[in-house]
Coordinates of C-alpha atoms in Angstrom, one line a residue:
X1 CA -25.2 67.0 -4.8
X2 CA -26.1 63.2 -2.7
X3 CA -24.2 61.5 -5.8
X4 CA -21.8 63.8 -5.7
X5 CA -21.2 63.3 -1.7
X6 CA -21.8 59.6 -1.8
X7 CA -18.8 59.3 -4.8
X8 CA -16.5 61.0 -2.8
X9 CA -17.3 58.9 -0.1
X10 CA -16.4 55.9 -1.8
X11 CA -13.2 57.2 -2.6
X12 CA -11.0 57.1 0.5
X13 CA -12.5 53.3 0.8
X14 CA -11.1 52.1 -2.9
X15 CA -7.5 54.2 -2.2
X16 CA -7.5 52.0 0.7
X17 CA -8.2 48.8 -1.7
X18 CA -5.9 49.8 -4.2
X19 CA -3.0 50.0 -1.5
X20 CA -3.5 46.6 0.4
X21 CA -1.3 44.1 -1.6
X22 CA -3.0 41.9 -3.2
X23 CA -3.4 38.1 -1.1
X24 CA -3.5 34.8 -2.6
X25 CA -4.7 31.9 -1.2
X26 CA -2.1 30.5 1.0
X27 CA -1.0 27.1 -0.8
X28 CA -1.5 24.0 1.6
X29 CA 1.8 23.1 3.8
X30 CA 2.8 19.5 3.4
X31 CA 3.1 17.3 6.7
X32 CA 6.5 16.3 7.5
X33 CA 8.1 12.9 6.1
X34 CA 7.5 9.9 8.4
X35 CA 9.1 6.9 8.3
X36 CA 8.6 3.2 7.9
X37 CA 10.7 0.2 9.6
X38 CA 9.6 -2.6 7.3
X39 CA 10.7 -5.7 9.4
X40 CA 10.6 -9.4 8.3
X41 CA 7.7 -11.4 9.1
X42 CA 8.3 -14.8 9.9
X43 CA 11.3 -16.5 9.0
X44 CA 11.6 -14.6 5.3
X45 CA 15.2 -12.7 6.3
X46 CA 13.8 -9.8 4.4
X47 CA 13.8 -6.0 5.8
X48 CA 13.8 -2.4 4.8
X49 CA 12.9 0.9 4.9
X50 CA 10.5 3.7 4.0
X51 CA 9.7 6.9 3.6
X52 CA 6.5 8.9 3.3
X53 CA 6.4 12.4 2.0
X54 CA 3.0 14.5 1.9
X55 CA 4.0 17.2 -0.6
X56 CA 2.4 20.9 -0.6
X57 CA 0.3 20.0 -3.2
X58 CA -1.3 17.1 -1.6
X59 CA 0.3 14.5 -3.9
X60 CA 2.9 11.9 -1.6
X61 CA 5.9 10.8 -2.2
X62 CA 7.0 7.1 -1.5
X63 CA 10.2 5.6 -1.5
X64 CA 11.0 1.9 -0.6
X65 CA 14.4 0.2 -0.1
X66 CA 14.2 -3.3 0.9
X67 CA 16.6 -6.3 0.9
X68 CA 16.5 -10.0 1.4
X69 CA 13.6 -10.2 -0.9
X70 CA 13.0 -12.9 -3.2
X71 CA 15.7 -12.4 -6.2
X72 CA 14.1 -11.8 -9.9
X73 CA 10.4 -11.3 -8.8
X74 CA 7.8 -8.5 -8.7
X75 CA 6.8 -8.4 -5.2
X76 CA 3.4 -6.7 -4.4
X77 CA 2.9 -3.5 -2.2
X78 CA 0.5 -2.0 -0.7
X79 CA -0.4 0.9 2.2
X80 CA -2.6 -1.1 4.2
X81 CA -4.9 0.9 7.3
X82 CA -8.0 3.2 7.4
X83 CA -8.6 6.6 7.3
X84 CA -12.2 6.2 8.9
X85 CA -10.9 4.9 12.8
X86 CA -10.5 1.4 12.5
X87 CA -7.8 0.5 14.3
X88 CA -5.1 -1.4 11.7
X89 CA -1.4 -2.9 12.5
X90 CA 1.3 -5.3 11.6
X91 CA 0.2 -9.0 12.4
X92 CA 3.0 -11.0 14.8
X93 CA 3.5 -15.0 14.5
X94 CA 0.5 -15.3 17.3
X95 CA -1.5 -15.1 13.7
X96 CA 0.6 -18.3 11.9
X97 CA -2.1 -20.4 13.1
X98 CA -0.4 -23.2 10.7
X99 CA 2.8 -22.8 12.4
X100 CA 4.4 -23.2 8.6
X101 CA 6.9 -19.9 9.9
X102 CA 5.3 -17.5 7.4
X103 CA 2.5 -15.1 7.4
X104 CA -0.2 -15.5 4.5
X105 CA -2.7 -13.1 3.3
X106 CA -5.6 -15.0 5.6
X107 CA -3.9 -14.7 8.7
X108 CA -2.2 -11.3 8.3
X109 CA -5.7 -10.0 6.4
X110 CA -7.4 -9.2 9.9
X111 CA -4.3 -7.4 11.9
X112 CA -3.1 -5.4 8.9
X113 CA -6.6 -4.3 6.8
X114 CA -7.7 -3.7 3.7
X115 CA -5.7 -2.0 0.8
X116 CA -5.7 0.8 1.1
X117 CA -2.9 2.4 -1.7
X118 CA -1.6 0.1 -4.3
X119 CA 2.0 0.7 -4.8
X120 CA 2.4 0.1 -8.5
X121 CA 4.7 1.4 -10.1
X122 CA 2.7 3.0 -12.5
X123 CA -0.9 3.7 -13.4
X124 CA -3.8 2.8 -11.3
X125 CA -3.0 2.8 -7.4
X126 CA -6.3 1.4 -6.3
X127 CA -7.1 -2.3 -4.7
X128 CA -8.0 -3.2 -7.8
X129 CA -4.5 -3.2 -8.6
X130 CA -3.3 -5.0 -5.6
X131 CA -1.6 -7.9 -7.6
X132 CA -0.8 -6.3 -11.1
X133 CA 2.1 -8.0 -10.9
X134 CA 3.7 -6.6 -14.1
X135 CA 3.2 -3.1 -11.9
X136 CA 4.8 -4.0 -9.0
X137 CA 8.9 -3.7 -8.4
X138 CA 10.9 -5.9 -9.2
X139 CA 13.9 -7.5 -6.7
X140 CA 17.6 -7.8 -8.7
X141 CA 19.7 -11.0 -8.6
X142 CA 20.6 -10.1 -5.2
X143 CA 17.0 -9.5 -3.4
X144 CA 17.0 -5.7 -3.3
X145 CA 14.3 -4.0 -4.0
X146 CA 14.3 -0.2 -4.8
X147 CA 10.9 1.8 -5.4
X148 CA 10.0 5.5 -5.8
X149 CA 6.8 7.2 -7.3
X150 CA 4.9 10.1 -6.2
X151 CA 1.3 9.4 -6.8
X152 CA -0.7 12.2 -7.5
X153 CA -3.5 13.6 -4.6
X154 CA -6.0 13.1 -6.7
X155 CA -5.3 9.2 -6.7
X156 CA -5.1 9.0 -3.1
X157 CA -8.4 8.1 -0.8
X158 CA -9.6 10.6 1.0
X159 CA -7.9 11.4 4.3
X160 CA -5.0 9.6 3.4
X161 CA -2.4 12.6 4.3
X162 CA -4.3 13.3 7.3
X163 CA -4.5 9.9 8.6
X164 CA -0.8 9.3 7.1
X165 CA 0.3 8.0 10.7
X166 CA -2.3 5.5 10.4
X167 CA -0.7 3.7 7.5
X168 CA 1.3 1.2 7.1
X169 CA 3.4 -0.8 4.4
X170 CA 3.0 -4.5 3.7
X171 CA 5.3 -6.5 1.0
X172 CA 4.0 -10.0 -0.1
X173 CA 6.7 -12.8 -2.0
X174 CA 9.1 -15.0 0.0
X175 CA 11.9 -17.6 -0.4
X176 CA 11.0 -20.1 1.9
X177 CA 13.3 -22.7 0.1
X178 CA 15.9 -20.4 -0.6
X179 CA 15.7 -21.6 -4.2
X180 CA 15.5 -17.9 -5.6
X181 CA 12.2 -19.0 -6.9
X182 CA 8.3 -18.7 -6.2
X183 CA 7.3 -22.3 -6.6
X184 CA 5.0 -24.2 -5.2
X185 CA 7.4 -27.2 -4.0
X186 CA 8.2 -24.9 -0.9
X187 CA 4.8 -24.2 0.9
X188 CA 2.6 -25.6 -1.5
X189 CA -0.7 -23.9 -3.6
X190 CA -1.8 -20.3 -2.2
X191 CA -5.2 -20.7 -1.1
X192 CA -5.8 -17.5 -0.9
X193 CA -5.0 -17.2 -4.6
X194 CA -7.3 -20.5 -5.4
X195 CA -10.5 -18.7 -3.3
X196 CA -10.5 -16.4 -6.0
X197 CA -11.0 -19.4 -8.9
X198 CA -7.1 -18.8 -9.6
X199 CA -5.2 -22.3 -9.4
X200 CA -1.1 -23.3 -9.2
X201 CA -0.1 -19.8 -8.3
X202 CA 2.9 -20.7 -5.3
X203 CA 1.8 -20.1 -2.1
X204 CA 5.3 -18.0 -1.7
X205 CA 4.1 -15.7 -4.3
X206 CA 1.7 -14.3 -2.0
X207 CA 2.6 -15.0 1.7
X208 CA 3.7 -11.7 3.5
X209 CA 7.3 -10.7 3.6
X210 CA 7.9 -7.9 5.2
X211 CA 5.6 -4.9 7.2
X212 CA 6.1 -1.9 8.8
X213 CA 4.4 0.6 11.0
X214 CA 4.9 4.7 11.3
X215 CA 7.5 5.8 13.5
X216 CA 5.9 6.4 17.0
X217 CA 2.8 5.4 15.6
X218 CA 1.2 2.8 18.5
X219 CA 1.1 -0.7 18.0
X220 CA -2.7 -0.9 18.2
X221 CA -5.1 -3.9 19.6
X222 CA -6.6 -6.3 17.9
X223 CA -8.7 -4.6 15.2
X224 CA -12.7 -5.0 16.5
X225 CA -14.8 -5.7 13.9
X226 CA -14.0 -6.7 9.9
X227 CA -12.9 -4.9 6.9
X228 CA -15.5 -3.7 4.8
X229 CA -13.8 -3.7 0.7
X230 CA -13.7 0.1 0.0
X231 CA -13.2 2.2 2.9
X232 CA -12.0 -0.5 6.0
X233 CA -15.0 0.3 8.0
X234 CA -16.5 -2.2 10.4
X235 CA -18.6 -5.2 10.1
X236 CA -20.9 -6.9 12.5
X237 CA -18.6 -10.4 11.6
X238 CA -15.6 -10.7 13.4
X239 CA -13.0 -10.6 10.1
X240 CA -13.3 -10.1 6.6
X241 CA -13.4 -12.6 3.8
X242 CA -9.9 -12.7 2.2
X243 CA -11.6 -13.6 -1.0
X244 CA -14.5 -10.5 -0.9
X245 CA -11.5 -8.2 -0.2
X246 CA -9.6 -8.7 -3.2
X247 CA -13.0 -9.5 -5.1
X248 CA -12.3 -6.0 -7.5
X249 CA -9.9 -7.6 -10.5
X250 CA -8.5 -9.9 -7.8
X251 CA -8.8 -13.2 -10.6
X252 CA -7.3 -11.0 -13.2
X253 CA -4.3 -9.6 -11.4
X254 CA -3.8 -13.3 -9.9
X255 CA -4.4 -14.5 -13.7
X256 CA -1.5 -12.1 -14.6
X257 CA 0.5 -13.7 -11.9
X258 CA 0.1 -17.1 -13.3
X259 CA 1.4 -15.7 -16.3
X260 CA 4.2 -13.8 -15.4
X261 CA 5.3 -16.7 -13.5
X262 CA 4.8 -19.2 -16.0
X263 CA 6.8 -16.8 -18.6
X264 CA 10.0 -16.9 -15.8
X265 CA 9.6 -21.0 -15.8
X266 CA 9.9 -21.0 -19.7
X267 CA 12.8 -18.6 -20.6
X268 CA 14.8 -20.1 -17.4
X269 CA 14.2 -23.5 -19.4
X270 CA 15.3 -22.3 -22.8

């Protein structure tokens, strides 16, 4: 008779069960798009626009149009930032501390950060890709540059959709000779690329030309403290090593640089 009771007990409870509709998870709602004014640093006459898209699934969708860039060249991209507080920006001419007009990776290292998302065009997305130049886009005859690719979430660093307003978007490769060239005639030997053991690579081919901040996002103060390689978190030195940051395949990618370059030398000779 208790069983009895106890079953029809349970009965009302799993008529209720059966009725409720059943409830999935509710899927993750993607940020709205922000966008990027990339604007010219120095005296490189190159500009553009971007575009950031956190879709539903977590993945984000890029897309880059920029002009003025340096004709027949990959330039490299990156998100530069942090997702851990550090407080990252654009740099301004106050850091040309050569006064050459042009903002190279030393002086804009400090004000802009660590890499945070390579933006290859395909395959690997991390620093370690931050000059795989034969990833990177490549500007036509007439310096525009056009770039889209959603990388996947599980490529992106953690907190990057959260901290998305954080972010920013630098583009390295100028013309300072308006010869439609990198060479090394125009600004000389990068030294950041020769710190990393990697000789004759143009000094053009890595100077910065264009960055730009999120819409509404504030400009920032100076950033207080270094960039630690990995996750842009402070150091007790006042700025980070140019050379340590782009330690991870740096020599290769700037290796594949000298390559690609010497390659463009040779067939515009034959």
């Amino acid at each position: 008779m208790q069983y009895r009771r106890a079953a029809l007990a349970v009965l009302p409870i799993a008529a209720v069960a059966l009725a409720m509709p059943l409830v999935a998870p509710a899927p993750a709602f993607a940020a709205e798009s922000v966008s990027v004014d990339l604007q010219e640093m120095g005296n490189t006459g190159a500009k553009g626009s971007a575009t950031l898209t956190p879709m539903a699934n977590g993945d984000l969708k890029i897309s880059i149009h920029s002009t003025g860039m340096t004709p027949n060249s990959p330039h490299a991209q990156h998100l530069h930032g942090s997702a851990g507080g550090m407080d990252f920006h654009c740099p301004s001419m106050a850091q040309d501390v050569n006064h050459n007009g042009y903002i190279s990776v030393e002086e804009g290292l400090p004000m802009y950060g660590d890499i945070f998302v390579s933006l290859t065009t395909s395959g690997d997305t991390t620093k370690a890709s931050g000059l795989a130049v034969d990833r990177f886009p490549t500007a036509d005859a007439k310096g525009n540059l056009a770039y889209e690719r959603t990388i996947p979430a599980a490529q992106l660093p953690a907190g990057t959709i959260e901290h998305i307003k954080d972010l920013h978007i630098v583009q390295h490769g100028i013309d300072a000779n308006n010869n439609g060239k990198y060479d090394i005639g125009a600004l000389g030997e990068s030294t950041f690329a020769k710190s990393l053991g990697v000789p004759n690579i143009p000094e053009e081919a890595t100077d910065v030309a264009t960055c730009g901040m999120v819409a509404g996002a504030a400009a920032g103060s100076v950033p207080a403290g270094g960039v630690n390689t990995g996750d842009g978190s402070s150091l007790a030195q006042p700025g980070p090593d140019p050379a340590l940051i782009y330690s991870v395949g740096g020599g290769a990618v700037l290796g594949s640089l000298g390559l690609a370059l010497y390659r463009r030398r040779k067939a515009a000779q034959a």
